[in-house]
PDB file of C-alpha atoms and ligand atoms in Angstrom:
ATOM      1  CA  MET A 489      98.395-148.931 -23.819  1.00  0.00           C
ATOM      2  CA  ASP A 490      95.673-147.278 -22.005  1.00  0.00           C
ATOM      3  CA  LEU A 491      96.465-143.966 -22.530  1.00  0.00           C
ATOM      4  CA  LYS A 492      93.718-142.372 -19.779  1.00  0.00           C
ATOM      5  CA  LEU A 493      92.184-139.706 -22.136  1.00  0.00           C
ATOM      6  CA  HIS A 494      88.548-140.973 -21.832  1.00  0.00           C
ATOM      7  CA  ASN A 495      86.365-137.680 -21.191  1.00  0.00           C
ATOM      8  CA  LYS A 496      89.282-135.411 -21.323  1.00  0.00           C
ATOM      9  CA  THR A 497      88.544-132.354 -23.672  1.00  0.00           C
ATOM     10  CA  ALA A 498      90.562-130.677 -26.305  1.00  0.00           C
ATOM     11  CA  LEU A 499      90.662-127.698 -28.548  1.00  0.00           C
ATOM     12  CA  VAL A 500      92.563-128.425 -31.903  1.00  0.00           C
ATOM     13  CA  MET A 501      92.721-125.630 -33.926  1.00  0.00           C
ATOM     14  CA  GLY A 502      93.434-125.536 -37.764  1.00  0.00           C
ATOM     15  CA  SER A 503      91.340-129.295 -37.909  1.00  0.00           C
ATOM     16  CA  SER A 504      89.034-129.102 -40.352  1.00  0.00           C
ATOM     17  CA  ALA A 505      91.440-130.374 -42.950  1.00  0.00           C
ATOM     18  CA  GLY A 506      94.889-132.059 -43.204  1.00  0.00           C
ATOM     19  CA  ILE A 507      97.131-132.836 -40.189  1.00  0.00           C
ATOM     20  CA  GLY A 508      94.804-130.673 -37.328  1.00  0.00           C
ATOM     21  CA  LYS A 509      92.231-132.743 -38.925  1.00  0.00           C
ATOM     22  CA  ALA A 510      94.501-136.483 -38.227  1.00  0.00           C
ATOM     23  CA  ILE A 511      95.376-135.123 -34.415  1.00  0.00           C
ATOM     24  CA  ALA A 512      91.015-134.033 -33.842  1.00  0.00           C
ATOM     25  CA  GLU A 513      90.084-137.575 -35.235  1.00  0.00           C
ATOM     26  CA  SER A 514      92.650-139.827 -32.997  1.00  0.00           C
ATOM     27  CA  LEU A 515      92.447-138.001 -30.166  1.00  0.00           C
ATOM     28  CA  ILE A 516      88.231-138.529 -30.425  1.00  0.00           C
ATOM     29  CA  ALA A 517      89.193-142.447 -30.535  1.00  0.00           C
ATOM     30  CA  GLU A 518      90.488-142.259 -27.615  1.00  0.00           C
ATOM     31  CA  GLY A 519      87.514-140.808 -26.032  1.00  0.00           C
ATOM     32  CA  VAL A 520      88.686-137.087 -26.057  1.00  0.00           C
ATOM     33  CA  ARG A 521      85.856-134.525 -26.823  1.00  0.00           C
ATOM     34  CA  VAL A 522      87.201-132.708 -29.299  1.00  0.00           C
ATOM     35  CA  CYS A 523      86.272-128.938 -30.736  1.00  0.00           C
ATOM     36  CA  LEU A 524      87.397-127.833 -33.919  1.00  0.00           C
ATOM     37  CA  CYS A 525      88.477-124.532 -35.218  1.00  0.00           C
ATOM     38  CA  SER A 526      88.955-122.983 -38.693  1.00  0.00           C
ATOM     39  CA  ARG A 527      87.644-120.153 -40.721  1.00  0.00           C
ATOM     40  CA  THR A 528      85.206-122.160 -42.734  1.00  0.00           C
ATOM     41  CA  GLU A 529      82.110-123.016 -41.086  1.00  0.00           C
ATOM     42  CA  GLU A 530      80.972-125.178 -44.125  1.00  0.00           C
ATOM     43  CA  SER A 531      84.037-127.654 -44.337  1.00  0.00           C
ATOM     44  CA  LEU A 532      84.016-127.414 -39.838  1.00  0.00           C
ATOM     45  CA  GLN A 533      80.145-128.909 -39.895  1.00  0.00           C
ATOM     46  CA  LYS A 534      81.506-131.450 -42.570  1.00  0.00           C
ATOM     47  CA  THR A 535      84.419-132.820 -40.535  1.00  0.00           C
ATOM     48  CA  CYS A 536      82.324-132.558 -37.305  1.00  0.00           C
ATOM     49  CA  SER A 537      80.059-134.823 -38.555  1.00  0.00           C
ATOM     50  CA  GLU A 538      82.359-137.064 -40.681  1.00  0.00           C
ATOM     51  CA  ILE A 539      84.398-137.833 -37.258  1.00  0.00           C
ATOM     52  CA  GLY A 540      82.157-137.159 -34.444  1.00  0.00           C
ATOM     53  CA  ALA A 541      83.743-133.839 -32.879  1.00  0.00           C
ATOM     54  CA  GLU A 542      81.564-132.475 -30.176  1.00  0.00           C
ATOM     55  CA  ALA A 543      81.697-128.854 -31.216  1.00  0.00           C
ATOM     56  CA  TYR A 544      83.498-125.988 -33.145  1.00  0.00           C
ATOM     57  CA  VAL A 545      84.506-122.768 -33.223  1.00  0.00           C
ATOM     58  CA  VAL A 546      84.512-120.478 -36.140  1.00  0.00           C
ATOM     59  CA  ALA A 547      87.983-118.391 -36.278  1.00  0.00           C
ATOM     60  CA  ASP A 548      90.490-116.889 -38.273  1.00  0.00           C
ATOM     61  CA  LEU A 549      93.749-117.414 -36.417  1.00  0.00           C
ATOM     62  CA  SER A 550      95.378-114.631 -38.570  1.00  0.00           C
ATOM     63  CA  LYS A 551      93.534-111.958 -36.910  1.00  0.00           C
ATOM     64  CA  ALA A 552      94.225-110.407 -33.477  1.00  0.00           C
ATOM     65  CA  GLY A 553      92.122-111.644 -30.666  1.00  0.00           C
ATOM     66  CA  GLU A 554      91.015-114.890 -32.746  1.00  0.00           C
ATOM     67  CA  GLY A 555      93.227-117.270 -30.660  1.00  0.00           C
ATOM     68  CA  GLU A 556      91.598-116.086 -27.361  1.00  0.00           C
ATOM     69  CA  ARG A 557      88.316-116.443 -28.436  1.00  0.00           C
ATOM     70  CA  ALA A 558      88.365-119.731 -30.185  1.00  0.00           C
ATOM     71  CA  THR A 559      89.553-120.749 -26.739  1.00  0.00           C
ATOM     72  CA  LYS A 560      86.948-118.798 -24.557  1.00  0.00           C
ATOM     73  CA  GLU A 561      84.075-120.863 -26.453  1.00  0.00           C
ATOM     74  CA  ALA A 562      86.125-124.067 -26.906  1.00  0.00           C
ATOM     75  CA  ILE A 563      85.994-123.630 -22.580  1.00  0.00           C
ATOM     76  CA  SER A 564      82.230-122.356 -22.994  1.00  0.00           C
ATOM     77  CA  LYS A 565      81.656-125.532 -24.849  1.00  0.00           C
ATOM     78  CA  LEU A 566      83.258-128.227 -23.513  1.00  0.00           C
ATOM     79  CA  GLY A 567      83.049-126.974 -19.902  1.00  0.00           C
ATOM     80  CA  LYS A 568      86.867-127.217 -19.494  1.00  0.00           C
ATOM     81  CA  LEU A 569      89.720-127.392 -21.732  1.00  0.00           C
ATOM     82  CA  ASP A 570      92.846-130.048 -20.939  1.00  0.00           C
ATOM     83  CA  VAL A 571      94.217-129.855 -23.933  1.00  0.00           C
ATOM     84  CA  ILE A 572      94.966-127.354 -26.724  1.00  0.00           C
ATOM     85  CA  VAL A 573      96.663-128.411 -29.978  1.00  0.00           C
ATOM     86  CA  THR A 574      97.774-125.190 -32.021  1.00  0.00           C
ATOM     87  CA  ASN A 575      97.832-125.509 -35.706  1.00  0.00           C
ATOM     88  CA  THR A 576      97.122-123.161 -38.580  1.00  0.00           C
ATOM     89  CA  GLY A 577      97.101-122.637 -42.352  1.00  0.00           C
ATOM     90  CA  GLY A 578     100.926-122.582 -43.927  1.00  0.00           C
ATOM     91  CA  PRO A 579     102.336-118.879 -43.382  1.00  0.00           C
ATOM     92  CA  ALA A 580     103.397-116.863 -46.807  1.00  0.00           C
ATOM     93  CA  LYS A 581     106.009-117.936 -49.297  1.00  0.00           C
ATOM     94  CA  GLY A 582     109.097-115.802 -50.358  1.00  0.00           C
ATOM     95  CA  SER A 583     112.779-114.798 -49.884  1.00  0.00           C
ATOM     96  CA  PHE A 584     112.898-111.854 -46.861  1.00  0.00           C
ATOM     97  CA  ALA A 585     112.774-109.175 -49.826  1.00  0.00           C
ATOM     98  CA  ASP A 586     109.610-110.516 -50.605  1.00  0.00           C
ATOM     99  CA  ILE A 587     108.038-110.195 -47.614  1.00  0.00           C
ATOM    100  CA  SER A 588     106.047-106.695 -46.747  1.00  0.00           C
ATOM    101  CA  ASN A 589     105.815-105.465 -42.936  1.00  0.00           C
ATOM    102  CA  ASP A 590     102.540-106.398 -43.131  1.00  0.00           C
ATOM    103  CA  GLN A 591     102.911-110.214 -43.917  1.00  0.00           C
ATOM    104  CA  TRP A 592     105.503-110.308 -41.050  1.00  0.00           C
ATOM    105  CA  PHE A 593     102.551-108.942 -38.868  1.00  0.00           C
ATOM    106  CA  THR A 594     100.294-111.551 -40.355  1.00  0.00           C
ATOM    107  CA  ASP A 595     102.231-114.572 -40.346  1.00  0.00           C
ATOM    108  CA  PHE A 596     103.554-113.469 -36.496  1.00  0.00           C
ATOM    109  CA  GLN A 597      99.572-113.142 -35.295  1.00  0.00           C
ATOM    110  CA  SER A 598      98.740-116.099 -36.864  1.00  0.00           C
ATOM    111  CA  LEU A 599     102.065-118.433 -36.130  1.00  0.00           C
ATOM    112  CA  TRP A 600     102.852-116.765 -32.408  1.00  0.00           C
ATOM    113  CA  MET A 601     100.354-114.564 -31.117  1.00  0.00           C
ATOM    114  CA  SER A 602      97.463-117.326 -31.703  1.00  0.00           C
ATOM    115  CA  VAL A 603      99.110-119.650 -29.474  1.00  0.00           C
ATOM    116  CA  VAL A 604     100.265-116.753 -26.690  1.00  0.00           C
ATOM    117  CA  GLU A 605      96.392-115.771 -26.754  1.00  0.00           C
ATOM    118  CA  SER A 606      94.901-119.347 -26.490  1.00  0.00           C
ATOM    119  CA  TRP A 607      97.516-120.141 -23.212  1.00  0.00           C
ATOM    120  CA  LYS A 608      96.773-116.916 -21.487  1.00  0.00           C
ATOM    121  CA  VAL A 609      93.237-118.041 -21.998  1.00  0.00           C
ATOM    122  CA  ALA A 610      93.709-121.684 -20.713  1.00  0.00           C
ATOM    123  CA  LEU A 611      96.664-122.031 -18.178  1.00  0.00           C
ATOM    124  CA  PRO A 612      94.623-120.472 -15.102  1.00  0.00           C
ATOM    125  CA  SER A 613      92.059-123.438 -14.720  1.00  0.00           C
ATOM    126  CA  MET A 614      94.832-125.913 -16.515  1.00  0.00           C
ATOM    127  CA  LYS A 615      96.763-124.936 -13.545  1.00  0.00           C
ATOM    128  CA  GLU A 616      93.617-125.773 -11.112  1.00  0.00           C
ATOM    129  CA  ASN A 617      93.160-128.740 -12.567  1.00  0.00           C
ATOM    130  CA  ASN A 618      96.758-129.869 -12.229  1.00  0.00           C
ATOM    131  CA  TYR A 619      96.382-131.091 -15.677  1.00  0.00           C
ATOM    132  CA  GLY A 620      97.233-129.505 -19.332  1.00  0.00           C
ATOM    133  CA  ARG A 621      99.029-130.180 -22.429  1.00  0.00           C
ATOM    134  CA  LEU A 622      99.775-127.715 -24.953  1.00  0.00           C
ATOM    135  CA  LEU A 623     101.041-128.938 -27.928  1.00  0.00           C
ATOM    136  CA  LEU A 624     102.306-126.871 -30.935  1.00  0.00           C
ATOM    137  CA  VAL A 625     101.997-128.191 -34.882  1.00  0.00           C
ATOM    138  CA  THR A 626     104.983-126.210 -36.426  1.00  0.00           C
ATOM    139  CA  SER A 627     107.507-127.471 -38.712  1.00  0.00           C
ATOM    140  CA  ILE A 628     110.718-128.927 -39.299  1.00  0.00           C
ATOM    141  CA  ALA A 629     111.839-125.303 -40.779  1.00  0.00           C
ATOM    142  CA  ALA A 630     111.849-124.284 -36.546  1.00  0.00           C
ATOM    143  CA  LYS A 631     115.176-126.541 -36.828  1.00  0.00           C
ATOM    144  CA  GLU A 632     116.082-126.292 -40.557  1.00  0.00           C
ATOM    145  CA  PRO A 633     115.439-123.047 -42.682  1.00  0.00           C
ATOM    146  CA  LEU A 634     113.586-124.045 -45.624  1.00  0.00           C
ATOM    147  CA  THR A 635     114.510-121.952 -48.724  1.00  0.00           C
ATOM    148  CA  GLY A 636     111.679-119.353 -48.964  1.00  0.00           C
ATOM    149  CA  LEU A 637     109.524-119.931 -46.267  1.00  0.00           C
ATOM    150  CA  THR A 638     111.385-116.982 -44.129  1.00  0.00           C
ATOM    151  CA  THR A 639     108.317-116.112 -41.962  1.00  0.00           C
ATOM    152  CA  SER A 640     107.767-119.870 -41.247  1.00  0.00           C
ATOM    153  CA  ASN A 641     111.788-120.269 -40.467  1.00  0.00           C
ATOM    154  CA  GLY A 642     112.141-117.161 -38.114  1.00  0.00           C
ATOM    155  CA  LEU A 643     108.943-117.541 -36.381  1.00  0.00           C
ATOM    156  CA  ARG A 644     108.830-121.295 -35.602  1.00  0.00           C
ATOM    157  CA  ALA A 645     112.848-121.163 -34.441  1.00  0.00           C
ATOM    158  CA  GLY A 646     111.066-118.971 -32.195  1.00  0.00           C
ATOM    159  CA  LEU A 647     107.931-120.730 -30.614  1.00  0.00           C
ATOM    160  CA  ALA A 648     110.833-123.759 -29.921  1.00  0.00           C
ATOM    161  CA  GLY A 649     112.531-120.887 -27.616  1.00  0.00           C
ATOM    162  CA  LEU A 650     109.301-119.882 -26.071  1.00  0.00           C
ATOM    163  CA  VAL A 651     107.960-123.632 -25.116  1.00  0.00           C
ATOM    164  CA  ARG A 652     111.458-124.018 -23.656  1.00  0.00           C
ATOM    165  CA  SER A 653     110.759-121.022 -21.229  1.00  0.00           C
ATOM    166  CA  VAL A 654     107.212-121.476 -20.466  1.00  0.00           C
ATOM    167  CA  ALA A 655     107.523-125.649 -20.068  1.00  0.00           C
ATOM    168  CA  SER A 656     109.907-124.758 -16.184  1.00  0.00           C
ATOM    169  CA  GLU A 657     107.038-122.686 -15.286  1.00  0.00           C
ATOM    170  CA  TYR A 658     104.632-124.645 -15.386  1.00  0.00           C
ATOM    171  CA  ALA A 659     106.051-128.205 -14.934  1.00  0.00           C
ATOM    172  CA  HIS A 660     105.090-128.245 -11.152  1.00  0.00           C
ATOM    173  CA  ALA A 661     101.322-127.827 -12.602  1.00  0.00           C
ATOM    174  CA  GLY A 662     101.167-131.002 -14.021  1.00  0.00           C
ATOM    175  CA  ILE A 663     101.141-129.067 -17.512  1.00  0.00           C
ATOM    176  CA  THR A 664     103.766-130.157 -20.262  1.00  0.00           C
ATOM    177  CA  PHE A 665     104.461-128.230 -23.627  1.00  0.00           C
ATOM    178  CA  ASN A 666     105.877-129.983 -26.722  1.00  0.00           C
ATOM    179  CA  CYS A 667     106.267-129.096 -30.668  1.00  0.00           C
ATOM    180  CA  LEU A 668     105.281-131.205 -33.287  1.00  0.00           C
ATOM    181  CA  LEU A 669     107.454-130.818 -36.199  1.00  0.00           C
ATOM    182  CA  PRO A 670     106.171-132.398 -39.508  1.00  0.00           C
ATOM    183  CA  GLY A 671     108.581-133.230 -42.364  1.00  0.00           C
ATOM    184  CA  TYR A 672     106.766-133.522 -46.055  1.00  0.00           C
ATOM    185  CA  THR A 673     103.241-135.006 -45.144  1.00  0.00           C
ATOM    186  CA  ASN A 674     100.125-136.154 -47.380  1.00  0.00           C
ATOM    187  CA  THR A 675      97.959-133.020 -47.241  1.00  0.00           C
ATOM    188  CA  ASP A 676      95.920-131.201 -49.847  1.00  0.00           C
ATOM    189  CA  ARG A 677      98.473-128.483 -49.020  1.00  0.00           C
ATOM    190  CA  LEU A 678     101.510-130.668 -50.293  1.00  0.00           C
ATOM    191  CA  LYS A 679      99.802-132.498 -52.844  1.00  0.00           C
ATOM    192  CA  ALA A 680      99.063-129.014 -54.318  1.00  0.00           C
ATOM    193  CA  LEU A 681     102.982-129.257 -55.336  1.00  0.00           C
ATOM    194  CA  ASN A 682     102.528-132.340 -57.313  1.00  0.00           C
ATOM    195  CA  LEU A 683     105.811-133.434 -56.090  1.00  0.00           C
ATOM    196  CA  SER A 684     107.017-136.663 -58.172  1.00  0.00           C
ATOM    197  CA  ASP A 685     108.265-139.636 -56.576  1.00  0.00           C
ATOM    198  CA  GLU A 686     111.887-139.210 -58.001  1.00  0.00           C
ATOM    199  CA  LYS A 687     111.696-135.859 -55.907  1.00  0.00           C
ATOM    200  CA  VAL A 688     110.412-137.082 -52.041  1.00  0.00           C
ATOM    201  CA  LYS A 689     113.166-140.206 -52.467  1.00  0.00           C
ATOM    202  CA  SER A 690     115.915-137.268 -52.967  1.00  0.00           C
ATOM    203  CA  MET A 691     114.258-135.379 -50.465  1.00  0.00           C
ATOM    204  CA  VAL A 692     113.333-137.481 -47.485  1.00  0.00           C
ATOM    205  CA  PRO A 693     115.796-141.024 -46.652  1.00  0.00           C
ATOM    206  CA  ALA A 694     112.341-142.774 -45.388  1.00  0.00           C
ATOM    207  CA  GLY A 695     111.597-142.349 -49.406  1.00  0.00           C
ATOM    208  CA  ARG A 696     108.228-141.704 -49.223  1.00  0.00           C
ATOM    209  CA  LEU A 697     105.356-138.363 -47.551  1.00  0.00           C
ATOM    210  CA  GLY A 698     104.578-138.780 -44.090  1.00  0.00           C
ATOM    211  CA  GLU A 699     100.688-139.167 -43.128  1.00  0.00           C
ATOM    212  CA  PRO A 700      99.323-136.917 -41.564  1.00  0.00           C
ATOM    213  CA  GLN A 701      98.171-140.372 -38.825  1.00  0.00           C
ATOM    214  CA  GLU A 702     101.675-140.389 -38.014  1.00  0.00           C
ATOM    215  CA  ILE A 703     101.734-136.752 -36.347  1.00  0.00           C
ATOM    216  CA  ALA A 704      98.443-137.506 -35.081  1.00  0.00           C
ATOM    217  CA  ASP A 705      99.687-140.535 -32.906  1.00  0.00           C
ATOM    218  CA  LEU A 706     102.439-139.024 -31.599  1.00  0.00           C
ATOM    219  CA  CYS A 707     100.179-135.721 -30.300  1.00  0.00           C
ATOM    220  CA  THR A 708      97.589-138.080 -28.772  1.00  0.00           C
ATOM    221  CA  PHE A 709     100.147-140.363 -26.953  1.00  0.00           C
ATOM    222  CA  LEU A 710     101.612-136.154 -25.592  1.00  0.00           C
ATOM    223  CA  ALA A 711      98.228-135.106 -25.043  1.00  0.00           C
ATOM    224  CA  SER A 712      98.014-137.991 -22.280  1.00  0.00           C
ATOM    225  CA  GLU A 713      98.750-138.962 -18.759  1.00  0.00           C
ATOM    226  CA  LYS A 714     101.626-141.136 -19.990  1.00  0.00           C
ATOM    227  CA  ALA A 715     103.513-138.604 -21.492  1.00  0.00           C
ATOM    228  CA  GLY A 716     103.624-136.604 -18.106  1.00  0.00           C
ATOM    229  CA  TYR A 717     107.219-136.295 -17.610  1.00  0.00           C
ATOM    230  CA  ILE A 718     107.925-135.013 -21.409  1.00  0.00           C
ATOM    231  CA  THR A 719     108.061-131.465 -21.541  1.00  0.00           C
ATOM    232  CA  ALA A 720     109.933-128.147 -23.498  1.00  0.00           C
ATOM    233  CA  GLN A 721     110.451-130.495 -26.572  1.00  0.00           C
ATOM    234  CA  SER A 722     110.300-130.098 -30.345  1.00  0.00           C
ATOM    235  CA  ILE A 723     109.742-133.834 -31.948  1.00  0.00           C
ATOM    236  CA  ALA A 724     110.185-133.870 -35.585  1.00  0.00           C
ATOM    237  CA  VAL A 725     107.672-136.817 -37.458  1.00  0.00           C
ATOM    238  CA  ASP A 726     109.777-136.395 -40.887  1.00  0.00           C
ATOM    239  CA  GLY A 727     111.207-139.733 -42.193  1.00  0.00           C
ATOM    240  CA  GLY A 728     114.829-138.527 -41.717  1.00  0.00           C
ATOM    241  CA  VAL A 729     114.983-135.503 -42.823  1.00  0.00           C
ATOM    242  CA  LEU A 730     116.349-133.679 -40.046  1.00  0.00           C
ATOM    243  CA  LYS A 731     120.312-134.668 -39.243  1.00  0.00           C
ATOM    244  CA  GLY A 732     121.213-132.009 -36.670  1.00  0.00           C
ATOM    245  CA  LEU A 733     120.729-132.390 -32.819  1.00  0.00           C
TER     246      LEU A 733
HETATM  247  N1  LIG B2067     101.701-130.545 -45.032  1.00  0.00           N
HETATM  248  C1  LIG B2067     102.927-130.454 -45.002  1.00  0.00           C
HETATM  249  O1  LIG B2067     104.048-131.206 -45.273  1.00  0.00           O
HETATM  250  C2  LIG B2067     103.785-129.820 -43.927  1.00  0.00           C
HETATM  251  C3  LIG B2067     105.071-129.549 -43.795  1.00  0.00           C
HETATM  252  C4  LIG B2067     105.466-128.831 -42.161  1.00  0.00           C
HETATM  253  C5  LIG B2067     104.858-128.054 -42.001  1.00  0.00           C
HETATM  254  N2  LIG B2067     103.514-127.845 -41.845  1.00  0.00           N
HETATM  255  C6  LIG B2067     102.507-127.056 -41.162  1.00  0.00           C
HETATM  256  O2  LIG B2067     101.378-127.399 -40.639  1.00  0.00           O
HETATM  257  C7  LIG B2067     100.478-126.895 -40.563  1.00  0.00           C
HETATM  258  C8  LIG B2067      99.306-128.224 -41.172  1.00  0.00           C
HETATM  259  O3  LIG B2067      99.446-128.055 -42.308  1.00  0.00           O
HETATM  260  P1  LIG B2067      98.554-129.000 -43.183  1.00  0.00           P
HETATM  261  O4  LIG B2067      99.274-129.375 -44.562  1.00  0.00           O
HETATM  262  O5  LIG B2067      97.848-129.757 -42.705  1.00  0.00           O
HETATM  263  O6  LIG B2067      97.341-127.991 -43.835  1.00  0.00           O
HETATM  264  P2  LIG B2067      96.051-128.007 -44.567  1.00  0.00           P
HETATM  265  O7  LIG B2067      95.770-129.279 -45.143  1.00  0.00           O
HETATM  266  O8  LIG B2067      96.014-126.912 -45.251  1.00  0.00           O
HETATM  267  O9  LIG B2067      94.993-127.677 -43.346  1.00  0.00           O
HETATM  268  C9  LIG B2067      94.881-126.451 -42.990  1.00  0.00           C
HETATM  269  C10 LIG B2067      93.697-126.381 -41.530  1.00  0.00           C
HETATM  270  O10 LIG B2067      94.196-124.865 -41.132  1.00  0.00           O
HETATM  271  C11 LIG B2067      92.526-124.098 -41.061  1.00  0.00           C
HETATM  272  N3  LIG B2067      93.301-122.798 -41.543  1.00  0.00           N
HETATM  273  C12 LIG B2067      93.942-122.549 -42.439  1.00  0.00           C
HETATM  274  N4  LIG B2067      94.401-121.053 -42.252  1.00  0.00           N
HETATM  275  C13 LIG B2067      93.391-120.663 -41.147  1.00  0.00           C
HETATM  276  C14 LIG B2067      93.639-119.674 -40.521  1.00  0.00           C
HETATM  277  N5  LIG B2067      94.182-118.361 -40.849  1.00  0.00           N
HETATM  278  N6  LIG B2067      92.880-119.913 -38.815  1.00  0.00           N
HETATM  279  C15 LIG B2067      92.204-120.525 -38.809  1.00  0.00           C
HETATM  280  N7  LIG B2067      92.123-122.024 -39.468  1.00  0.00           N
HETATM  281  C16 LIG B2067      93.095-121.822 -40.684  1.00  0.00           C
HETATM  282  C17 LIG B2067      92.109-124.911 -42.429  1.00  0.00           C
HETATM  283  O11 LIG B2067      90.895-124.843 -42.527  1.00  0.00           O
HETATM  284  P3  LIG B2067      90.303-123.286 -43.443  1.00  0.00           P
HETATM  285  O12 LIG B2067      91.051-123.007 -44.791  1.00  0.00           O
HETATM  286  O13 LIG B2067      88.586-123.702 -43.667  1.00  0.00           O
HETATM  287  O14 LIG B2067      90.762-122.146 -42.454  1.00  0.00           O
HETATM  288  C18 LIG B2067      92.643-126.294 -42.562  1.00  0.00           C
HETATM  289  O15 LIG B2067      91.742-127.037 -41.416  1.00  0.00           O
HETATM  290  C19 LIG B2067     100.554-125.503 -41.520  1.00  0.00           C
HETATM  291  O16 LIG B2067     101.017-124.468 -40.378  1.00  0.00           O
HETATM  292  C20 LIG B2067     101.820-126.071 -42.203  1.00  0.00           C
HETATM  293  O17 LIG B2067     102.659-124.989 -42.432  1.00  0.00           O
HETATM  294  C21 LIG B2067     103.059-128.800 -43.018  1.00  0.00           C
END
């Protein structure tokens, strides 16, 4: 299938490692000119040359204004943006009583406001170009709360509402918004949890962890012209963990 992504441009956030890196690599394989983004210049340089990204931006998305600056810099490096994949590190762990007000603000900035800041910069030119793909890496926690991930459960559920709201404002302009909900996925972040095979089998109907590439494949399709009629959706890539609608 020709996804017609050749020479399109994309900013992929949280992309020096894990799911973001796999998404960047998959877009590049389809001929997309990609700008990476994360906090650490050294790992960005390494990933850039490893996967053939065109540019990178160093930004800490947990800080106010960084989503906006990263998006402006990506536009100036690539000339325009057709696709934005918002993604970042995992938020704080803890039950409601454990999470301080400051931590709520940090996670809100990181998971939410970095998305809003980025869209505000990119949408006017996407509208002019009559093409835009706004993809959000969130979590199955957006639909089914995960124990001990209070800020993730609360904030990511809200992002699905935001996507449903803005999608109808921009659908006429060829711009789509969709959330990707990873389940238990084989990245360094999850490897650190050292889950046994038995534990994985008990949690995941597919009986195995997901691979970052499996989220990247869906993301790349949704970034393409072929997916122009799919918007306002939240799609899990989770081996059957989520059972509800
Ligand atoms: N893996 C899973 O099983 C799973 C399941 C559900 C949801 N998710 C969510 O999916 C997202 C990606 O997960 P992952 O497993 O791919 O994580 P990961 O392997 O830890 O990679 C995270 C990436 O984001 C960057 N990053 C972290 N904090 C950042 C910040 N404040 N500003 C900018 N970049 C930042 C990291 O680079 P630097 O550290 O150099 O900045 C790295 O490139 C997370 O939000 C996670 O909660 C993951």
